[in-house]
mmCIF file of C-alpha atoms in Angstrom:
data_model
loop_
_atom_site.group_PDB
_atom_site.id
_atom_site.type_symbol
_atom_site.label_atom_id
_atom_site.label_comp_id
_atom_site.label_asym_id
_atom_site.label_seq_id
_atom_site.Cartn_x
_atom_site.Cartn_y
_atom_site.Cartn_z
ATOM 1 C CA MET V 1 -11.541 86.265 46.131
ATOM 2 C CA SER V 2 -11.894 88.858 43.323
ATOM 3 C CA VAL V 3 -10.845 88.259 39.769
ATOM 4 C CA LEU V 4 -7.069 88.225 39.723
ATOM 5 C CA THR V 5 -4.486 88.847 37.030
ATOM 6 C CA PRO V 6 -2.254 85.903 35.982
ATOM 7 C CA ALA V 7 0.605 87.550 37.897
ATOM 8 C CA SER V 8 -1.397 87.594 41.124
ATOM 9 C CA GLU V 9 -2.402 84.001 40.610
ATOM 10 C CA VAL V 10 1.333 83.062 40.543
ATOM 11 C CA ILE V 11 1.830 85.011 43.774
ATOM 12 C CA LEU V 12 -1.026 83.047 45.406
ATOM 13 C CA ARG V 13 0.766 79.820 44.640
ATOM 14 C CA HIS V 14 3.283 80.947 47.335
ATOM 15 C CA GLN V 15 0.949 82.625 49.793
ATOM 16 C CA GLU V 16 1.905 80.391 52.711
ATOM 17 C CA GLN V 17 5.343 81.865 52.952
ATOM 18 C CA PHE V 18 3.924 85.416 53.128
ATOM 19 C CA GLN V 19 1.719 84.847 56.176
ATOM 20 C CA SER V 20 4.237 85.974 58.747
ATOM 21 C CA HIS V 21 5.722 88.823 56.687
ATOM 22 C CA HIS V 22 5.067 92.567 56.435
ATOM 23 C CA LEU V 23 4.381 93.010 52.782
ATOM 24 C CA LEU V 24 4.763 95.979 50.478
ATOM 25 C CA PHE V 25 3.015 95.762 47.109
ATOM 26 C CA ALA V 26 4.201 98.102 44.348
ATOM 27 C CA GLY V 27 4.531 98.348 40.605
ATOM 28 C CA ASP V 28 1.897 97.737 37.926
ATOM 29 C CA LEU V 29 -0.929 96.622 40.262
ATOM 30 C CA GLN V 30 -4.156 95.770 38.382
ATOM 31 C CA ASP V 31 -6.268 93.916 40.975
ATOM 32 C CA THR V 32 -7.050 93.788 44.682
ATOM 33 C CA LEU V 33 -4.871 90.823 45.781
ATOM 34 C CA ALA V 34 -3.189 93.118 48.306
ATOM 35 C CA THR V 35 -6.476 93.612 50.139
ATOM 36 C CA GLU V 36 -7.142 89.814 50.302
ATOM 37 C CA ILE V 37 -3.775 88.101 50.918
ATOM 38 C CA GLU V 38 -3.024 86.762 54.379
ATOM 39 C CA ALA V 39 0.044 88.370 55.921
ATOM 40 C CA ALA V 40 1.259 90.019 59.139
ATOM 41 C CA SER V 41 0.618 93.417 57.520
ATOM 42 C CA VAL V 42 0.112 94.737 54.035
ATOM 43 C CA ARG V 43 0.954 98.142 52.524
ATOM 44 C CA VAL V 44 0.571 99.230 48.922
ATOM 45 C CA HIS V 45 2.256 101.969 46.959
ATOM 46 C CA THR V 46 0.845 102.797 43.570
ATOM 47 C CA ASN V 47 1.453 105.588 41.041
ATOM 48 C CA GLN V 48 -2.008 104.935 39.513
ATOM 49 C CA TYR V 49 -4.679 107.143 41.078
ATOM 50 C CA HIS V 50 -7.629 104.896 40.160
ATOM 51 C CA HIS V 51 -5.989 101.849 41.750
ATOM 52 C CA TRP V 52 -5.336 103.866 44.884
ATOM 53 C CA GLN V 53 -8.973 104.939 45.014
ATOM 54 C CA SER V 54 -10.103 101.297 45.061
ATOM 55 C CA LEU V 55 -7.451 100.174 47.538
ATOM 56 C CA ILE V 56 -8.039 102.877 50.182
ATOM 57 C CA ARG V 57 -11.588 101.535 50.748
ATOM 58 C CA THR V 58 -10.024 98.482 52.439
ATOM 59 C CA LEU V 59 -6.514 99.494 53.322
ATOM 60 C CA GLY V 60 -7.008 103.123 54.346
ATOM 61 C CA ASP V 61 -3.699 104.759 55.283
ATOM 62 C CA HIS V 62 -1.857 101.553 54.321
ATOM 63 C CA ALA V 63 -2.319 102.516 50.663
ATOM 64 C CA SER V 64 -0.294 105.406 49.237
ATOM 65 C CA PHE V 65 -0.340 107.185 45.908
ATOM 66 C CA GLY V 66 2.480 109.150 44.412
ATOM 67 C CA LEU V 67 5.475 109.187 42.140
ATOM 68 C CA THR V 68 7.744 107.513 44.743
ATOM 69 C CA ALA V 69 7.114 105.919 48.111
ATOM 70 C CA ASP V 70 7.968 107.595 51.384
ATOM 71 C CA SER V 71 10.611 105.955 53.627
ATOM 72 C CA THR V 72 8.350 106.317 56.653
ATOM 73 C CA PHE V 73 5.536 104.469 54.834
ATOM 74 C CA VAL V 74 7.709 101.383 54.016
ATOM 75 C CA LYS V 75 9.808 101.230 57.205
ATOM 76 C CA GLU V 76 7.931 98.322 58.743
ATOM 77 C CA CYS V 77 7.972 96.247 55.536
ATOM 78 C CA ASP V 78 10.317 93.272 55.194
ATOM 79 C CA THR V 79 9.057 91.859 51.842
ATOM 80 C CA LEU V 80 8.505 93.668 48.496
ATOM 81 C CA ILE V 81 6.075 92.173 45.953
ATOM 82 C CA TYR V 82 6.669 94.112 42.763
ATOM 83 C CA TYR V 83 4.519 93.819 39.632
ATOM 84 C CA TRP V 84 6.599 94.430 36.524
ATOM 85 C CA PRO V 85 5.217 97.126 34.099
ATOM 86 C CA LYS V 86 5.529 97.068 30.350
ATOM 87 C CA SER V 87 8.342 99.647 30.386
ATOM 88 C CA LYS V 88 11.787 98.499 31.529
ATOM 89 C CA GLN V 89 12.745 102.113 32.194
ATOM 90 C CA GLU V 90 9.750 102.521 34.400
ATOM 91 C CA ALA V 91 10.694 99.404 36.281
ATOM 92 C CA ARG V 92 14.242 100.610 36.789
ATOM 93 C CA PHE V 93 12.978 103.948 38.010
ATOM 94 C CA GLN V 94 10.480 102.488 40.495
ATOM 95 C CA LEU V 95 12.731 99.679 41.727
ATOM 96 C CA ARG V 96 15.814 101.920 42.308
ATOM 97 C CA SER V 97 13.523 104.355 44.187
ATOM 98 C CA LEU V 98 12.253 101.569 46.399
ATOM 99 C CA PHE V 99 15.780 100.086 46.872
ATOM 100 C CA SER V 100 16.971 103.496 48.115
ATOM 101 C CA ILE V 101 14.613 103.345 51.120
ATOM 102 C CA LEU V 102 14.138 99.596 51.863
ATOM 103 C CA PRO V 103 16.700 98.045 54.275
ATOM 104 C CA VAL V 104 19.354 95.622 53.262
ATOM 105 C CA GLY V 105 18.011 92.084 53.497
ATOM 106 C CA THR V 106 14.519 92.927 52.397
ATOM 107 C CA ASN V 107 12.925 89.999 50.535
ATOM 108 C CA ILE V 108 12.244 90.963 46.943
ATOM 109 C CA PHE V 109 9.721 89.184 44.763
ATOM 110 C CA ILE V 110 9.282 90.374 41.168
ATOM 111 C CA VAL V 111 6.402 89.007 39.076
ATOM 112 C CA GLY V 112 5.258 89.814 35.581
ATOM 113 C CA GLU V 113 4.140 88.504 32.214
ATOM 114 C CA ASN V 114 6.974 87.050 30.215
ATOM 115 C CA ARG V 115 6.253 89.316 27.265
ATOM 116 C CA SER V 116 6.734 92.409 29.438
ATOM 117 C CA GLY V 117 10.446 91.875 29.697
ATOM 118 C CA VAL V 118 10.386 90.746 33.367
ATOM 119 C CA ARG V 119 13.002 88.073 32.579
ATOM 120 C CA SER V 120 15.592 90.854 32.219
ATOM 121 C CA VAL V 121 15.299 91.798 35.932
ATOM 122 C CA ASP V 122 18.455 90.037 36.976
ATOM 123 C CA LYS V 123 20.523 91.998 34.477
ATOM 124 C CA LEU V 124 18.864 95.309 35.221
ATOM 125 C CA MET V 125 19.398 94.940 38.948
ATOM 126 C CA GLU V 126 22.881 93.351 38.806
ATOM 127 C CA GLY V 127 24.943 94.171 41.871
ATOM 128 C CA ILE V 128 21.832 95.263 43.834
ATOM 129 C CA VAL V 129 19.772 92.064 44.023
ATOM 130 C CA THR V 130 20.714 88.608 42.774
ATOM 131 C CA PHE V 131 17.520 87.035 41.489
ATOM 132 C CA ARG V 132 16.573 83.486 40.810
ATOM 133 C CA LYS V 133 13.405 82.297 39.120
ATOM 134 C CA VAL V 134 11.148 80.488 41.614
ATOM 135 C CA ASP V 135 8.074 79.888 39.510
ATOM 136 C CA THR V 136 6.644 80.000 36.007
ATOM 137 C CA ALA V 137 2.918 79.733 35.338
ATOM 138 C CA ARG V 138 0.191 81.433 33.391
ATOM 139 C CA ARG V 139 2.807 82.915 31.008
ATOM 140 C CA CYS V 140 4.304 84.762 33.920
ATOM 141 C CA SER V 141 7.571 84.443 35.880
ATOM 142 C CA LEU V 142 8.272 84.988 39.580
ATOM 143 C CA PHE V 143 11.715 85.945 40.701
ATOM 144 C CA TYR V 144 13.147 86.110 44.246
ATOM 145 C CA GLY V 145 16.159 87.727 45.771
ATOM 146 C CA GLN V 146 17.291 89.748 48.809
ATOM 147 C CA LEU V 147 18.316 93.426 48.720
ATOM 148 C CA GLU V 148 22.137 93.370 48.921
ATOM 149 C CA GLN V 149 22.710 97.070 49.111
ATOM 150 C CA GLN V 150 20.736 100.315 49.229
ATOM 151 C CA VAL V 151 21.170 102.510 46.157
ATOM 152 C CA GLN V 152 21.265 106.243 45.632
ATOM 153 C CA PHE V 153 18.264 107.662 43.939
ATOM 154 C CA ASP V 154 17.768 111.181 42.608
ATOM 155 C CA GLN V 155 14.640 111.844 40.606
ATOM 156 C CA ASN V 156 16.378 114.654 38.796
ATOM 157 C CA ASN V 157 18.659 112.158 37.018
ATOM 158 C CA TRP V 158 15.738 110.494 35.263
ATOM 159 C CA TRP V 159 14.301 113.415 33.190
ATOM 160 C CA HIS V 160 14.222 113.308 29.427
ATOM 161 C CA SER V 161 13.435 116.385 27.328
ATOM 162 C CA TYR V 162 12.644 116.986 23.670
ATOM 163 C CA GLN V 163 11.111 119.687 21.572
ATOM 164 C CA VAL V 164 7.921 119.893 19.494
ATOM 165 C CA GLY V 165 8.114 123.138 17.578
ATOM 166 C CA ASP V 166 8.720 125.790 20.159
ATOM 167 C CA ALA V 167 7.529 123.732 23.057
ATOM 168 C CA ILE V 168 9.825 121.891 25.468
ATOM 169 C CA ILE V 169 8.496 118.509 26.628
ATOM 170 C CA ASN V 170 9.751 117.053 29.890
ATOM 171 C CA THR V 171 9.090 113.362 30.691
ATOM 172 C CA LEU V 172 9.822 110.687 33.210
ATOM 173 C CA PRO V 173 10.041 106.901 32.721
ATOM 174 C CA GLY V 174 6.723 105.196 32.042
ATOM 175 C CA VAL V 175 5.043 108.292 30.571
ATOM 176 C CA PHE V 176 3.563 107.843 27.112
ATOM 177 C CA SER V 177 5.784 109.315 24.344
ATOM 178 C CA GLN V 178 8.680 109.521 26.769
ATOM 179 C CA ASP V 179 11.322 109.888 24.069
ATOM 180 C CA ASP V 180 9.573 111.674 21.255
ATOM 181 C CA LEU V 181 6.144 112.808 20.057
ATOM 182 C CA ASP V 182 4.109 109.842 18.958
ATOM 183 C CA VAL V 183 2.581 109.657 15.538
ATOM 184 C CA GLY V 184 -1.031 109.820 16.787
ATOM 185 C CA SER V 185 -0.504 112.948 18.871
ATOM 186 C CA ARG V 186 1.339 114.544 15.937
ATOM 187 C CA LEU V 187 -1.669 113.948 13.719
ATOM 188 C CA LEU V 188 -4.073 115.342 16.357
ATOM 189 C CA LEU V 189 -2.036 118.518 16.699
ATOM 190 C CA SER V 190 -1.944 118.969 12.869
ATOM 191 C CA THR V 191 -5.753 119.411 12.932
ATOM 192 C CA PHE V 192 -5.426 122.580 14.983
ATOM 193 C CA ASP V 193 -4.412 124.654 11.976
ATOM 194 C CA THR V 194 -6.362 127.794 13.047
ATOM 195 C CA PRO V 195 -6.346 129.668 16.335
ATOM 196 C CA ILE V 196 -8.547 128.412 19.141
ATOM 197 C CA SER V 197 -9.676 130.167 22.312
ATOM 198 C CA GLY V 198 -11.573 129.594 25.519
ATOM 199 C CA SER V 199 -10.900 126.754 27.955
ATOM 200 C CA LEU V 200 -9.296 123.422 27.159
ATOM 201 C CA LEU V 201 -9.112 120.111 29.025
ATOM 202 C CA ASP V 202 -6.309 117.736 28.002
ATOM 203 C CA ILE V 203 -7.417 114.491 29.543
ATOM 204 C CA ALA V 204 -5.020 111.597 29.903
ATOM 205 C CA CYS V 205 -2.403 114.252 29.324
ATOM 206 C CA GLY V 206 0.741 112.194 29.721
ATOM 207 C CA SER V 207 3.731 114.508 29.394
ATOM 208 C CA GLY V 208 1.409 117.452 28.672
ATOM 209 C CA VAL V 209 2.622 117.766 25.107
ATOM 210 C CA LEU V 210 -0.836 118.429 23.533
ATOM 211 C CA ALA V 211 -1.728 121.212 25.963
ATOM 212 C CA ALA V 212 1.797 122.684 25.846
ATOM 213 C CA VAL V 213 1.910 122.977 22.037
ATOM 214 C CA LEU V 214 -1.638 124.390 21.860
ATOM 215 C CA GLY V 215 -0.915 126.743 24.752
ATOM 216 C CA LYS V 216 2.262 128.056 23.045
ATOM 217 C CA ASN V 217 0.321 128.607 19.829
ATOM 218 C CA ASN V 218 -2.772 130.113 21.488
ATOM 219 C CA PRO V 219 -1.634 132.393 24.352
ATOM 220 C CA ASP V 220 -5.183 133.173 25.523
ATOM 221 C CA LEU V 221 -6.220 129.524 25.857
ATOM 222 C CA SER V 222 -6.976 128.466 29.469
ATOM 223 C CA LEU V 223 -5.379 125.086 30.125
ATOM 224 C CA THR V 224 -6.402 122.172 32.395
ATOM 225 C CA LEU V 225 -4.526 118.891 32.252
ATOM 226 C CA SER V 226 -5.458 115.652 33.963
ATOM 227 C CA ASP V 227 -4.127 112.096 34.285
ATOM 228 C CA VAL V 228 -4.284 109.119 36.687
ATOM 229 C CA ASN V 229 -0.582 108.492 36.567
ATOM 230 C CA ALA V 230 1.702 110.219 39.093
ATOM 231 C CA ALA V 231 4.636 110.272 36.638
ATOM 232 C CA ALA V 232 2.460 111.980 34.066
ATOM 233 C CA ILE V 233 1.223 114.551 36.539
ATOM 234 C CA THR V 234 4.749 115.358 37.523
ATOM 235 C CA SER V 235 5.880 115.525 33.909
ATOM 236 C CA SER V 236 3.026 117.744 32.835
ATOM 237 C CA LYS V 237 3.803 120.221 35.617
ATOM 238 C CA ALA V 238 7.446 120.278 34.502
ATOM 239 C CA THR V 239 6.406 120.690 30.861
ATOM 240 C CA LEU V 240 4.140 123.719 31.663
ATOM 241 C CA LYS V 241 6.908 125.310 33.799
ATOM 242 C CA ALA V 242 9.533 124.832 31.073
ATOM 243 C CA ASN V 243 7.276 126.650 28.580
ATOM 244 C CA LYS V 244 6.262 129.326 31.075
ATOM 245 C CA LEU V 245 2.641 128.373 30.657
ATOM 246 C CA GLU V 246 -0.055 128.750 33.293
ATOM 247 C CA GLY V 247 -2.277 125.685 33.698
ATOM 248 C CA ASN V 248 -4.143 123.550 36.210
ATOM 249 C CA VAL V 249 -2.789 120.023 36.467
ATOM 250 C CA VAL V 250 -5.277 117.689 38.127
ATOM 251 C CA THR V 251 -4.927 114.126 39.349
ATOM 252 C CA SER V 252 -8.154 112.539 38.182
ATOM 253 C CA ASN V 253 -9.661 109.217 37.155
ATOM 254 C CA VAL V 254 -11.238 110.410 33.888
ATOM 255 C CA TYR V 255 -13.543 113.155 35.180
ATOM 256 C CA SER V 256 -13.594 112.224 38.840
ATOM 257 C CA ALA V 257 -11.840 115.403 39.987
ATOM 258 C CA ILE V 258 -13.040 117.699 37.087
ATOM 259 C CA GLU V 259 -15.631 120.238 38.189
ATOM 260 C CA GLU V 260 -15.901 122.804 35.375
ATOM 261 C CA LYS V 261 -17.028 122.847 31.767
ATOM 262 C CA PHE V 262 -14.789 123.488 28.747
ATOM 263 C CA ASN V 263 -14.860 124.778 25.196
ATOM 264 C CA TRP V 264 -12.490 121.995 24.207
ATOM 265 C CA ILE V 265 -11.735 118.486 25.477
ATOM 266 C CA ILE V 266 -8.856 116.773 23.689
ATOM 267 C CA SER V 267 -7.061 113.506 24.254
ATOM 268 C CA ASN V 268 -4.884 110.749 22.951
ATOM 269 C CA PRO V 269 -6.713 108.237 25.193
ATOM 270 C CA PRO V 270 -5.066 105.059 26.445
ATOM 271 C CA PHE V 271 -6.360 101.772 25.203
ATOM 272 C CA HIS V 272 -4.251 99.491 27.362
ATOM 273 C CA ASP V 273 -4.384 98.479 31.003
ATOM 274 C CA GLY V 274 -0.927 97.061 31.487
ATOM 275 C CA LEU V 275 -0.399 94.865 28.479
ATOM 276 C CA LYS V 276 -4.081 94.191 27.833
ATOM 277 C CA THR V 277 -6.242 96.097 25.352
ATOM 278 C CA SER V 278 -8.901 98.013 27.233
ATOM 279 C CA ILE V 279 -11.047 100.918 26.168
ATOM 280 C CA ALA V 280 -12.803 101.264 29.544
ATOM 281 C CA ALA V 281 -11.186 104.685 30.283
ATOM 282 C CA ALA V 282 -11.923 105.951 26.712
ATOM 283 C CA ASP V 283 -15.497 104.649 27.010
ATOM 284 C CA ASP V 284 -16.020 106.706 30.203
ATOM 285 C CA MET V 285 -14.251 109.690 28.635
ATOM 286 C CA ILE V 286 -16.571 109.708 25.620
ATOM 287 C CA ARG V 287 -19.780 108.867 27.359
ATOM 288 C CA MET V 288 -19.376 111.541 30.005
ATOM 289 C CA ALA V 289 -17.845 114.258 27.800
ATOM 290 C CA PRO V 290 -21.053 116.191 27.061
ATOM 291 C CA SER V 291 -21.445 116.874 30.758
ATOM 292 C CA TYR V 292 -18.085 118.646 30.820
ATOM 293 C CA LEU V 293 -18.474 120.695 27.589
ATOM 294 C CA LYS V 294 -20.040 124.058 27.245
ATOM 295 C CA SER V 295 -22.761 124.493 24.596
ATOM 296 C CA GLY V 296 -21.025 124.322 21.215
ATOM 297 C CA GLY V 297 -17.922 122.813 22.900
ATOM 298 C CA LYS V 298 -15.884 120.334 20.899
ATOM 299 C CA PHE V 299 -14.470 116.928 21.850
ATOM 300 C CA ARG V 300 -11.508 115.878 19.645
ATOM 301 C CA ILE V 301 -9.421 112.710 20.071
ATOM 302 C CA VAL V 302 -6.987 110.576 18.157
ATOM 303 C CA ALA V 303 -7.464 106.797 18.101
ATOM 304 C CA ASN V 304 -6.247 103.711 16.351
ATOM 305 C CA ALA V 305 -8.610 103.149 13.452
ATOM 306 C CA PHE V 306 -9.626 99.680 14.599
ATOM 307 C CA LEU V 307 -11.113 100.960 17.929
ATOM 308 C CA PRO V 308 -14.896 101.169 18.109
ATOM 309 C CA TYR V 309 -15.163 104.844 19.010
ATOM 310 C CA ALA V 310 -17.614 105.937 16.294
ATOM 311 C CA ASP V 311 -20.601 104.217 17.895
ATOM 312 C CA LEU V 312 -19.640 105.543 21.328
ATOM 313 C CA LEU V 313 -19.459 109.106 20.007
ATOM 314 C CA ASP V 314 -22.769 108.793 18.291
ATOM 315 C CA SER V 315 -24.362 107.470 21.427
ATOM 316 C CA ALA V 316 -22.997 110.265 23.546
ATOM 317 C CA PHE V 317 -23.269 113.209 21.112
ATOM 318 C CA GLY V 318 -25.786 112.071 18.485
ATOM 319 C CA SER V 319 -23.210 112.368 15.743
ATOM 320 C CA HIS V 320 -19.472 112.698 14.957
ATOM 321 C CA GLU V 321 -17.097 113.468 12.142
ATOM 322 C CA VAL V 322 -13.696 112.206 11.172
ATOM 323 C CA ILE V 323 -11.568 115.250 10.478
ATOM 324 C CA ALA V 324 -8.329 113.494 9.588
ATOM 325 C CA GLN V 325 -7.114 109.984 9.129
ATOM 326 C CA THR V 326 -4.182 107.836 8.056
ATOM 327 C CA GLY V 327 -3.911 104.073 7.481
ATOM 328 C CA LYS V 328 -3.547 103.637 11.287
ATOM 329 C CA PHE V 329 -5.192 106.601 13.037
ATOM 330 C CA LYS V 330 -8.437 108.639 12.943
ATOM 331 C CA ILE V 331 -9.083 112.067 14.460
ATOM 332 C CA TYR V 332 -12.658 112.083 15.721
ATOM 333 C CA GLN V 333 -14.589 115.243 16.616
ATOM 334 C CA ALA V 334 -18.023 115.676 18.215
ATOM 335 C CA THR V 335 -19.800 118.883 19.204
ATOM 336 C CA LYS V 336 -22.127 119.390 22.094
ATOM 337 C CA LYS V 337 -25.393 120.804 20.779
#
């Protein structure tokens, strides 16, 4: 058995009742329990590309990646095991999407860390599923109910838009800076006070706000945006379209689907995996960046000041500079020699 999250360990406490069921795993999956649990059948839907990449090695076509699950994919499933994300809005979006295609009577198990807000599930799903708590362990809670009625779900009803200067930003639930531009990204954008040109990769692009603002201000800039999250990919495409910008939006685990080299790589990199602090993605981003930059190309990111990026940058590039900072954030830049 692989290393499991606390939430999965709670699920395992009830594994005997799953053995005869056709399971659908969804939500904020962070381990491979779905490939190891004993059941009549197992399917997994994830909106995280890197999790899908690891799951398909074992599950093949029984693992799917995308913003929402397909009704054909879930039609044989009689039990949903849903891992609660850190965003309640994301949970509502994903659960209502699933409850629009799962049949009435489907067994619903919701598990998550208590600090994530999972205990609000009964209120959020009132009238759709009546939940009762069936277990508490490892600072997690497990809830059970049965789907009482299918719901209507229209993705178009979930969009949020705001403006940054002349740029229109379109976002879906669960995307970073869903409601407004975050302070770190604002600081990063402020460092681009003179025109830039060439090609730019916005990695871990989220809503596409960085690339959209820079694209509006630098019309000749060639844009590529990448992310692992299906909601971010969908949001970035909508943001580019709203601003009449051309750009290539790529689903990629850091550089896994990136094939060219750039004059600029920019990012507000994630430092969480679920609720846990993790710089694994940023570590890979920095370490491999020189291979994806043209000679003289620049790598510029914003980071919380406490994160140990300086040493990573020096190891990858030989040196770095801090071009802006506040009490909380630093803007790092390194140049490929």
